PDB file of C-alpha atoms and ligand atoms in Angstrom:
ATOM      1  CA  UNK F   1     -14.460  22.484 -11.711  1.00  0.00           C
ATOM      2  CA  UNK F   2     -14.059  23.546  -8.130  1.00  0.00           C
ATOM      3  CA  UNK F   3     -11.044  24.764  -6.269  1.00  0.00           C
ATOM      4  CA  UNK F   4      -9.743  22.557  -3.508  1.00  0.00           C
ATOM      5  CA  UNK F   5      -6.680  22.309  -1.342  1.00  0.00           C
ATOM      6  CA  UNK F   6      -4.389  19.497  -2.369  1.00  0.00           C
ATOM      7  CA  UNK F   7      -4.206  17.080   0.578  1.00  0.00           C
ATOM      8  CA  UNK F   8      -0.535  16.480  -0.059  1.00  0.00           C
ATOM      9  CA  UNK F   9       1.033  19.868  -0.728  1.00  0.00           C
ATOM     10  CA  UNK F  10      -1.782  22.123   0.468  1.00  0.00           C
ATOM     11  CA  UNK F  11      -1.899  24.238  -2.678  1.00  0.00           C
ATOM     12  CA  UNK F  12      -5.177  25.250  -4.244  1.00  0.00           C
ATOM     13  CA  UNK F  13      -5.968  23.370  -7.416  1.00  0.00           C
ATOM     14  CA  UNK F  14      -8.887  22.893  -9.759  1.00  0.00           C
ATOM     15  CA  UNK F  15     -10.321  19.520  -8.878  1.00  0.00           C
ATOM     16  CA  UNK F  16     -11.165  17.317 -11.805  1.00  0.00           C
ATOM     17  CA  UNK F  17     -12.292  14.336  -9.823  1.00  0.00           C
ATOM     18  CA  UNK F  18      -8.831  13.234  -8.743  1.00  0.00           C
ATOM     19  CA  UNK F  19      -7.767  13.695  -5.189  1.00  0.00           C
ATOM     20  CA  UNK F  20      -4.553  15.661  -5.678  1.00  0.00           C
ATOM     21  CA  UNK F  21      -3.149  18.548  -7.679  1.00  0.00           C
ATOM     22  CA  UNK F  22      -1.482  17.790 -10.995  1.00  0.00           C
ATOM     23  CA  UNK F  23       2.016  18.199  -9.664  1.00  0.00           C
ATOM     24  CA  UNK F  24       1.405  15.748  -6.866  1.00  0.00           C
ATOM     25  CA  UNK F  25      -0.287  13.292  -9.217  1.00  0.00           C
ATOM     26  CA  UNK F  26       2.735  13.453 -11.492  1.00  0.00           C
ATOM     27  CA  UNK F  27       5.100  13.052  -8.602  1.00  0.00           C
ATOM     28  CA  UNK F  28       3.041  10.129  -7.383  1.00  0.00           C
ATOM     29  CA  UNK F  29       3.169   8.452 -10.798  1.00  0.00           C
ATOM     30  CA  UNK F  30       6.899   9.043 -11.072  1.00  0.00           C
ATOM     31  CA  UNK F  31       7.559   7.665  -7.596  1.00  0.00           C
ATOM     32  CA  UNK F  32       5.398   4.648  -8.323  1.00  0.00           C
ATOM     33  CA  UNK F  33       7.362   3.980 -11.504  1.00  0.00           C
ATOM     34  CA  UNK F  34      10.639   4.231  -9.617  1.00  0.00           C
ATOM     35  CA  UNK F  35       9.424   1.807  -6.983  1.00  0.00           C
ATOM     36  CA  UNK F  36       7.992  -0.638  -9.492  1.00  0.00           C
ATOM     37  CA  UNK F  37      11.084  -0.573 -11.673  1.00  0.00           C
ATOM     38  CA  UNK F  38      13.308  -1.175  -8.702  1.00  0.00           C
ATOM     39  CA  UNK F  39      11.107  -4.051  -7.552  1.00  0.00           C
ATOM     40  CA  UNK F  40      11.179  -5.623 -10.980  1.00  0.00           C
ATOM     41  CA  UNK F  41      14.940  -6.019 -10.601  1.00  0.00           C
ATOM     42  CA  UNK F  42      14.851  -6.650  -6.858  1.00  0.00           C
ATOM     43  CA  UNK F  43      11.622  -8.473  -6.093  1.00  0.00           C
ATOM     44  CA  UNK F  44      12.828  -9.494  -2.633  1.00  0.00           C
ATOM     45  CA  UNK F  45      13.563  -5.977  -1.404  1.00  0.00           C
ATOM     46  CA  UNK F  46      11.798  -4.698   1.682  1.00  0.00           C
ATOM     47  CA  UNK F  47      10.267  -1.271   2.163  1.00  0.00           C
ATOM     48  CA  UNK F  48      13.344   0.302   3.728  1.00  0.00           C
ATOM     49  CA  UNK F  49      15.603  -0.903   0.923  1.00  0.00           C
ATOM     50  CA  UNK F  50      13.180   0.284  -1.715  1.00  0.00           C
ATOM     51  CA  UNK F  51      12.973   3.697  -0.094  1.00  0.00           C
ATOM     52  CA  UNK F  52      16.749   3.976   0.219  1.00  0.00           C
ATOM     53  CA  UNK F  53      17.459   2.881  -3.328  1.00  0.00           C
ATOM     54  CA  UNK F  54      14.734   4.866  -5.068  1.00  0.00           C
ATOM     55  CA  UNK F  55      14.709   7.941  -2.850  1.00  0.00           C
ATOM     56  CA  UNK F  56      10.946   7.622  -2.483  1.00  0.00           C
ATOM     57  CA  UNK F  57       9.687   8.364   1.029  1.00  0.00           C
ATOM     58  CA  UNK F  58       8.654   5.403   3.147  1.00  0.00           C
ATOM     59  CA  UNK F  59       5.252   6.964   3.724  1.00  0.00           C
ATOM     60  CA  UNK F  60       4.585   7.023   0.010  1.00  0.00           C
ATOM     61  CA  UNK F  61       5.608   3.443  -0.491  1.00  0.00           C
ATOM     62  CA  UNK F  62       3.311   2.570   2.372  1.00  0.00           C
ATOM     63  CA  UNK F  63       0.505   4.392   0.605  1.00  0.00           C
ATOM     64  CA  UNK F  64       1.102   2.397  -2.585  1.00  0.00           C
ATOM     65  CA  UNK F  65       0.993  -0.815  -0.586  1.00  0.00           C
ATOM     66  CA  UNK F  66      -2.228   0.112   1.189  1.00  0.00           C
ATOM     67  CA  UNK F  67      -3.768   0.947  -2.146  1.00  0.00           C
ATOM     68  CA  UNK F  68      -2.919  -2.580  -3.255  1.00  0.00           C
ATOM     69  CA  UNK F  69      -0.644  -1.355  -6.039  1.00  0.00           C
ATOM     70  CA  UNK F  70       2.327  -3.475  -4.987  1.00  0.00           C
ATOM     71  CA  UNK F  71       0.558  -6.719  -4.182  1.00  0.00           C
ATOM     72  CA  UNK F  72       2.896  -8.775  -6.348  1.00  0.00           C
ATOM     73  CA  UNK F  73       5.759  -8.177  -3.939  1.00  0.00           C
ATOM     74  CA  UNK F  74       5.266 -10.332  -0.884  1.00  0.00           C
ATOM     75  CA  UNK F  75       8.013  -8.715   1.162  1.00  0.00           C
ATOM     76  CA  UNK F  76       6.297  -5.375   1.148  1.00  0.00           C
ATOM     77  CA  UNK F  77       3.983  -5.041   4.106  1.00  0.00           C
ATOM     78  CA  UNK F  78       2.323  -2.357   6.107  1.00  0.00           C
ATOM     79  CA  UNK F  79       1.067  -2.606   9.673  1.00  0.00           C
ATOM     80  CA  UNK F  80      -2.541  -3.319  10.580  1.00  0.00           C
ATOM     81  CA  UNK F  81      -3.923  -0.092  12.016  1.00  0.00           C
ATOM     82  CA  UNK F  82      -5.398  -1.884  15.009  1.00  0.00           C
ATOM     83  CA  UNK F  83      -2.992  -4.614  16.104  1.00  0.00           C
ATOM     84  CA  UNK F  84       0.127  -3.815  14.042  1.00  0.00           C
ATOM     85  CA  UNK F  85       0.291  -7.187  12.326  1.00  0.00           C
ATOM     86  CA  UNK F  86       1.974  -7.125   8.899  1.00  0.00           C
ATOM     87  CA  UNK F  87      -0.476  -7.028   6.002  1.00  0.00           C
ATOM     88  CA  UNK F  88       0.035  -6.873   2.256  1.00  0.00           C
ATOM     89  CA  UNK F  89      -2.508  -4.166   1.510  1.00  0.00           C
ATOM     90  CA  UNK F  90      -5.408  -2.249   2.989  1.00  0.00           C
ATOM     91  CA  UNK F  91      -5.664  -1.009   6.563  1.00  0.00           C
ATOM     92  CA  UNK F  92      -6.607  -3.972   8.739  1.00  0.00           C
ATOM     93  CA  UNK F  93      -5.370  -7.526   9.105  1.00  0.00           C
ATOM     94  CA  UNK F  94      -7.621 -10.509   8.533  1.00  0.00           C
ATOM     95  CA  UNK F  95      -8.477 -11.066  12.196  1.00  0.00           C
ATOM     96  CA  UNK F  96      -9.231  -7.417  12.919  1.00  0.00           C
ATOM     97  CA  UNK F  97     -11.452  -7.279   9.861  1.00  0.00           C
ATOM     98  CA  UNK F  98     -13.176 -10.394  11.057  1.00  0.00           C
ATOM     99  CA  UNK F  99     -13.658  -8.907  14.489  1.00  0.00           C
ATOM    100  CA  UNK F 100     -15.375  -5.975  12.883  1.00  0.00           C
ATOM    101  CA  UNK F 101     -17.675  -8.129  10.860  1.00  0.00           C
ATOM    102  CA  UNK F 102     -18.909 -10.273  13.761  1.00  0.00           C
ATOM    103  CA  UNK F 103     -22.478 -11.052  12.821  1.00  0.00           C
ATOM    104  CA  UNK F 104     -22.701  -8.088  10.500  1.00  0.00           C
ATOM    105  CA  UNK F 105     -23.751  -8.134   6.880  1.00  0.00           C
ATOM    106  CA  UNK F 106     -22.125 -10.627   4.526  1.00  0.00           C
ATOM    107  CA  UNK F 107     -18.634  -9.621   3.405  1.00  0.00           C
ATOM    108  CA  UNK F 108     -18.122  -9.314  -0.334  1.00  0.00           C
ATOM    109  CA  UNK F 109     -15.891 -12.295  -1.074  1.00  0.00           C
ATOM    110  CA  UNK F 110     -15.272 -14.264   2.110  1.00  0.00           C
ATOM    111  CA  UNK F 111     -13.633 -17.288   0.467  1.00  0.00           C
ATOM    112  CA  UNK F 112     -10.994 -15.309  -1.361  1.00  0.00           C
ATOM    113  CA  UNK F 113     -10.162 -13.086   1.600  1.00  0.00           C
ATOM    114  CA  UNK F 114      -9.788 -16.035   3.923  1.00  0.00           C
ATOM    115  CA  UNK F 115      -7.531 -17.905   1.553  1.00  0.00           C
ATOM    116  CA  UNK F 116      -5.359 -14.894   1.104  1.00  0.00           C
ATOM    117  CA  UNK F 117      -5.058 -14.337   4.837  1.00  0.00           C
ATOM    118  CA  UNK F 118      -4.042 -17.901   5.458  1.00  0.00           C
ATOM    119  CA  UNK F 119      -1.361 -17.915   2.784  1.00  0.00           C
ATOM    120  CA  UNK F 120       0.131 -14.761   4.194  1.00  0.00           C
ATOM    121  CA  UNK F 121       0.216 -15.993   7.750  1.00  0.00           C
ATOM    122  CA  UNK F 122       1.958 -19.177   6.614  1.00  0.00           C
ATOM    123  CA  UNK F 123       4.544 -17.265   4.696  1.00  0.00           C
ATOM    124  CA  UNK F 124       5.287 -14.818   7.499  1.00  0.00           C
ATOM    125  CA  UNK F 125       6.524 -17.427   9.927  1.00  0.00           C
ATOM    126  CA  UNK F 126      10.276 -17.567  10.295  1.00  0.00           C
ATOM    127  CA  UNK F 127      10.517 -14.338   8.383  1.00  0.00           C
ATOM    128  CA  UNK F 128      10.217 -12.187  11.438  1.00  0.00           C
ATOM    129  CA  UNK F 129      12.353  -9.120  11.825  1.00  0.00           C
ATOM    130  CA  UNK F 130      12.906  -8.183  15.457  1.00  0.00           C
TER     131      UNK F 130
HETATM  132 ZN1   ZN V 201      -0.362  18.924  -4.503  1.00  0.00          ZN
HETATM  133 ZN1   ZN V 202      -4.991  -6.411  13.108  1.00  0.00          ZN
END
Protein backbone atom coordinates (compact mmCIF):
# COMPACT_ATOMS: atom_id res chain seq x y z
CA UNK A 1 0.00 0.00 0.00
CA UNK A 2 1.26 3.46 -0.76
CA UNK A 3 -0.05 6.81 0.29
CA UNK A 4 -1.40 9.04 -2.44
CA UNK A 5 -3.38 12.22 -2.71
CA UNK A 6 -6.95 11.63 -3.76
CA UNK A 7 -7.44 13.40 -7.11
CA UNK A 8 -10.92 14.47 -6.11
CA UNK A 9 -10.70 15.70 -2.53
CA UNK A 10 -6.93 16.01 -2.18
CA UNK A 11 -6.71 14.01 1.03
CA UNK A 12 -3.99 11.45 1.57
CA UNK A 13 -5.22 7.89 1.34
CA UNK A 14 -3.77 4.42 1.16
CA UNK A 15 -4.02 3.42 -2.46
CA UNK A 16 -5.29 -0.06 -3.10
CA UNK A 17 -5.27 0.12 -6.84
CA UNK A 18 -8.33 2.34 -7.16
CA UNK A 19 -7.92 5.92 -8.18
CA UNK A 20 -9.70 7.66 -5.32
CA UNK A 21 -10.00 7.57 -1.54
CA UNK A 22 -12.71 5.42 -0.01
CA UNK A 23 -14.97 8.33 0.79
CA UNK A 24 -14.87 9.59 -2.76
CA UNK A 25 -15.40 6.09 -4.14
CA UNK A 26 -18.46 5.73 -1.94
CA UNK A 27 -19.74 9.12 -2.92
CA UNK A 28 -19.15 8.24 -6.54
CA UNK A 29 -21.10 4.99 -6.20
CA UNK A 30 -23.93 6.74 -4.39
CA UNK A 31 -24.13 9.50 -6.99
CA UNK A 32 -24.09 6.94 -9.78
CA UNK A 33 -26.96 5.07 -8.14
CA UNK A 34 -28.95 8.28 -7.81
CA UNK A 35 -28.39 9.12 -11.45
CA UNK A 36 -29.18 5.63 -12.67
CA UNK A 37 -32.31 5.35 -10.56
CA UNK A 38 -33.55 8.68 -11.79
CA UNK A 39 -32.85 7.69 -15.39
CA UNK A 40 -34.70 4.43 -14.97
CA UNK A 41 -37.85 6.43 -14.28
CA UNK A 42 -36.99 9.27 -16.64
CA UNK A 43 -35.04 7.79 -19.53
CA UNK A 44 -35.52 10.91 -21.66
CA UNK A 45 -34.00 13.34 -19.17
CA UNK A 46 -31.02 15.41 -20.21
CA UNK A 47 -27.92 16.11 -18.15
CA UNK A 48 -29.18 19.36 -16.65
CA UNK A 49 -32.45 17.78 -15.54
CA UNK A 50 -30.66 14.80 -14.06
CA UNK A 51 -28.31 17.07 -12.15
CA UNK A 52 -31.16 19.23 -10.86
CA UNK A 53 -33.33 16.33 -9.79
CA UNK A 54 -30.63 14.19 -8.20
CA UNK A 55 -28.42 16.93 -6.80
CA UNK A 56 -25.41 15.32 -8.44
CA UNK A 57 -22.98 17.82 -9.96
CA UNK A 58 -22.99 18.17 -13.73
CA UNK A 59 -19.27 17.47 -13.83
CA UNK A 60 -19.79 14.12 -12.18
CA UNK A 61 -22.55 13.11 -14.52
CA UNK A 62 -20.27 14.09 -17.36
CA UNK A 63 -17.59 11.84 -15.91
CA UNK A 64 -20.01 8.90 -15.78
CA UNK A 65 -20.94 9.52 -19.40
CA UNK A 66 -17.33 9.70 -20.55
CA UNK A 67 -16.64 6.47 -18.73
CA UNK A 68 -19.41 4.90 -20.79
CA UNK A 69 -21.48 4.08 -17.70
CA UNK A 70 -24.65 5.73 -18.99
CA UNK A 71 -24.58 4.56 -22.58
CA UNK A 72 -28.15 3.28 -22.44
CA UNK A 73 -29.48 6.82 -22.22
CA UNK A 74 -29.25 8.44 -25.62
CA UNK A 75 -30.09 11.94 -24.42
CA UNK A 76 -27.03 12.11 -22.25
CA UNK A 77 -24.10 13.53 -24.17
CA UNK A 78 -20.82 15.19 -23.50
CA UNK A 79 -18.87 17.43 -25.84
CA UNK A 80 -16.02 16.22 -28.02
CA UNK A 81 -12.86 17.72 -26.54
CA UNK A 82 -11.67 18.92 -29.93
CA UNK A 83 -14.67 20.15 -31.91
CA UNK A 84 -17.42 20.20 -29.26
CA UNK A 85 -19.74 17.85 -31.11
CA UNK A 86 -22.09 15.86 -28.84
CA UNK A 87 -20.90 12.33 -28.13
CA UNK A 88 -22.34 9.55 -26.02
CA UNK A 89 -19.14 8.53 -24.27
CA UNK A 90 -15.38 8.93 -24.36
CA UNK A 91 -13.50 12.12 -25.18
CA UNK A 92 -13.57 12.55 -28.95
CA UNK A 93 -16.24 12.37 -31.62
CA UNK A 94 -16.06 9.91 -34.48
CA UNK A 95 -14.56 12.33 -37.00
CA UNK A 96 -11.92 13.67 -34.63
CA UNK A 97 -10.94 10.13 -33.73
CA UNK A 98 -10.73 9.33 -37.40
CA UNK A 99 -8.59 12.37 -38.02
CA UNK A 100 -6.20 11.12 -35.41
CA UNK A 101 -5.99 7.69 -36.90
CA UNK A 102 -5.20 8.83 -40.46
CA UNK A 103 -2.96 6.10 -41.77
CA UNK A 104 -1.98 4.98 -38.30
CA UNK A 105 -2.21 1.49 -36.91
CA UNK A 106 -5.47 -0.42 -37.26
CA UNK A 107 -8.15 0.65 -34.78
CA UNK A 108 -9.51 -2.08 -32.54
CA UNK A 109 -13.04 -2.52 -33.89
CA UNK A 110 -13.59 -0.20 -36.84
CA UNK A 111 -16.91 -1.68 -37.97
CA UNK A 112 -18.62 -1.31 -34.63
CA UNK A 113 -17.32 2.20 -34.00
CA UNK A 114 -18.41 3.39 -37.41
CA UNK A 115 -21.88 1.97 -37.05
CA UNK A 116 -22.28 3.56 -33.69
CA UNK A 117 -21.15 6.94 -34.97
CA UNK A 118 -23.57 6.86 -37.84
CA UNK A 119 -26.55 5.95 -35.69
CA UNK A 120 -25.78 8.79 -33.34
CA UNK A 121 -25.42 11.38 -36.05
CA UNK A 122 -28.76 10.32 -37.52
CA UNK A 123 -30.48 10.57 -34.20
CA UNK A 124 -29.04 13.97 -33.35
CA UNK A 125 -30.63 15.77 -36.25
CA UNK A 126 -33.65 17.84 -35.35
CA UNK A 127 -32.80 17.37 -31.71
CA UNK A 128 -30.59 20.39 -31.55
CA UNK A 129 -30.69 22.67 -28.57
CA UNK A 130 -29.60 26.20 -29.41
ZN1 LIG B 1 -11.15 11.64 -1.90
ZN1 LIG C 1 -14.82 16.18 -32.55
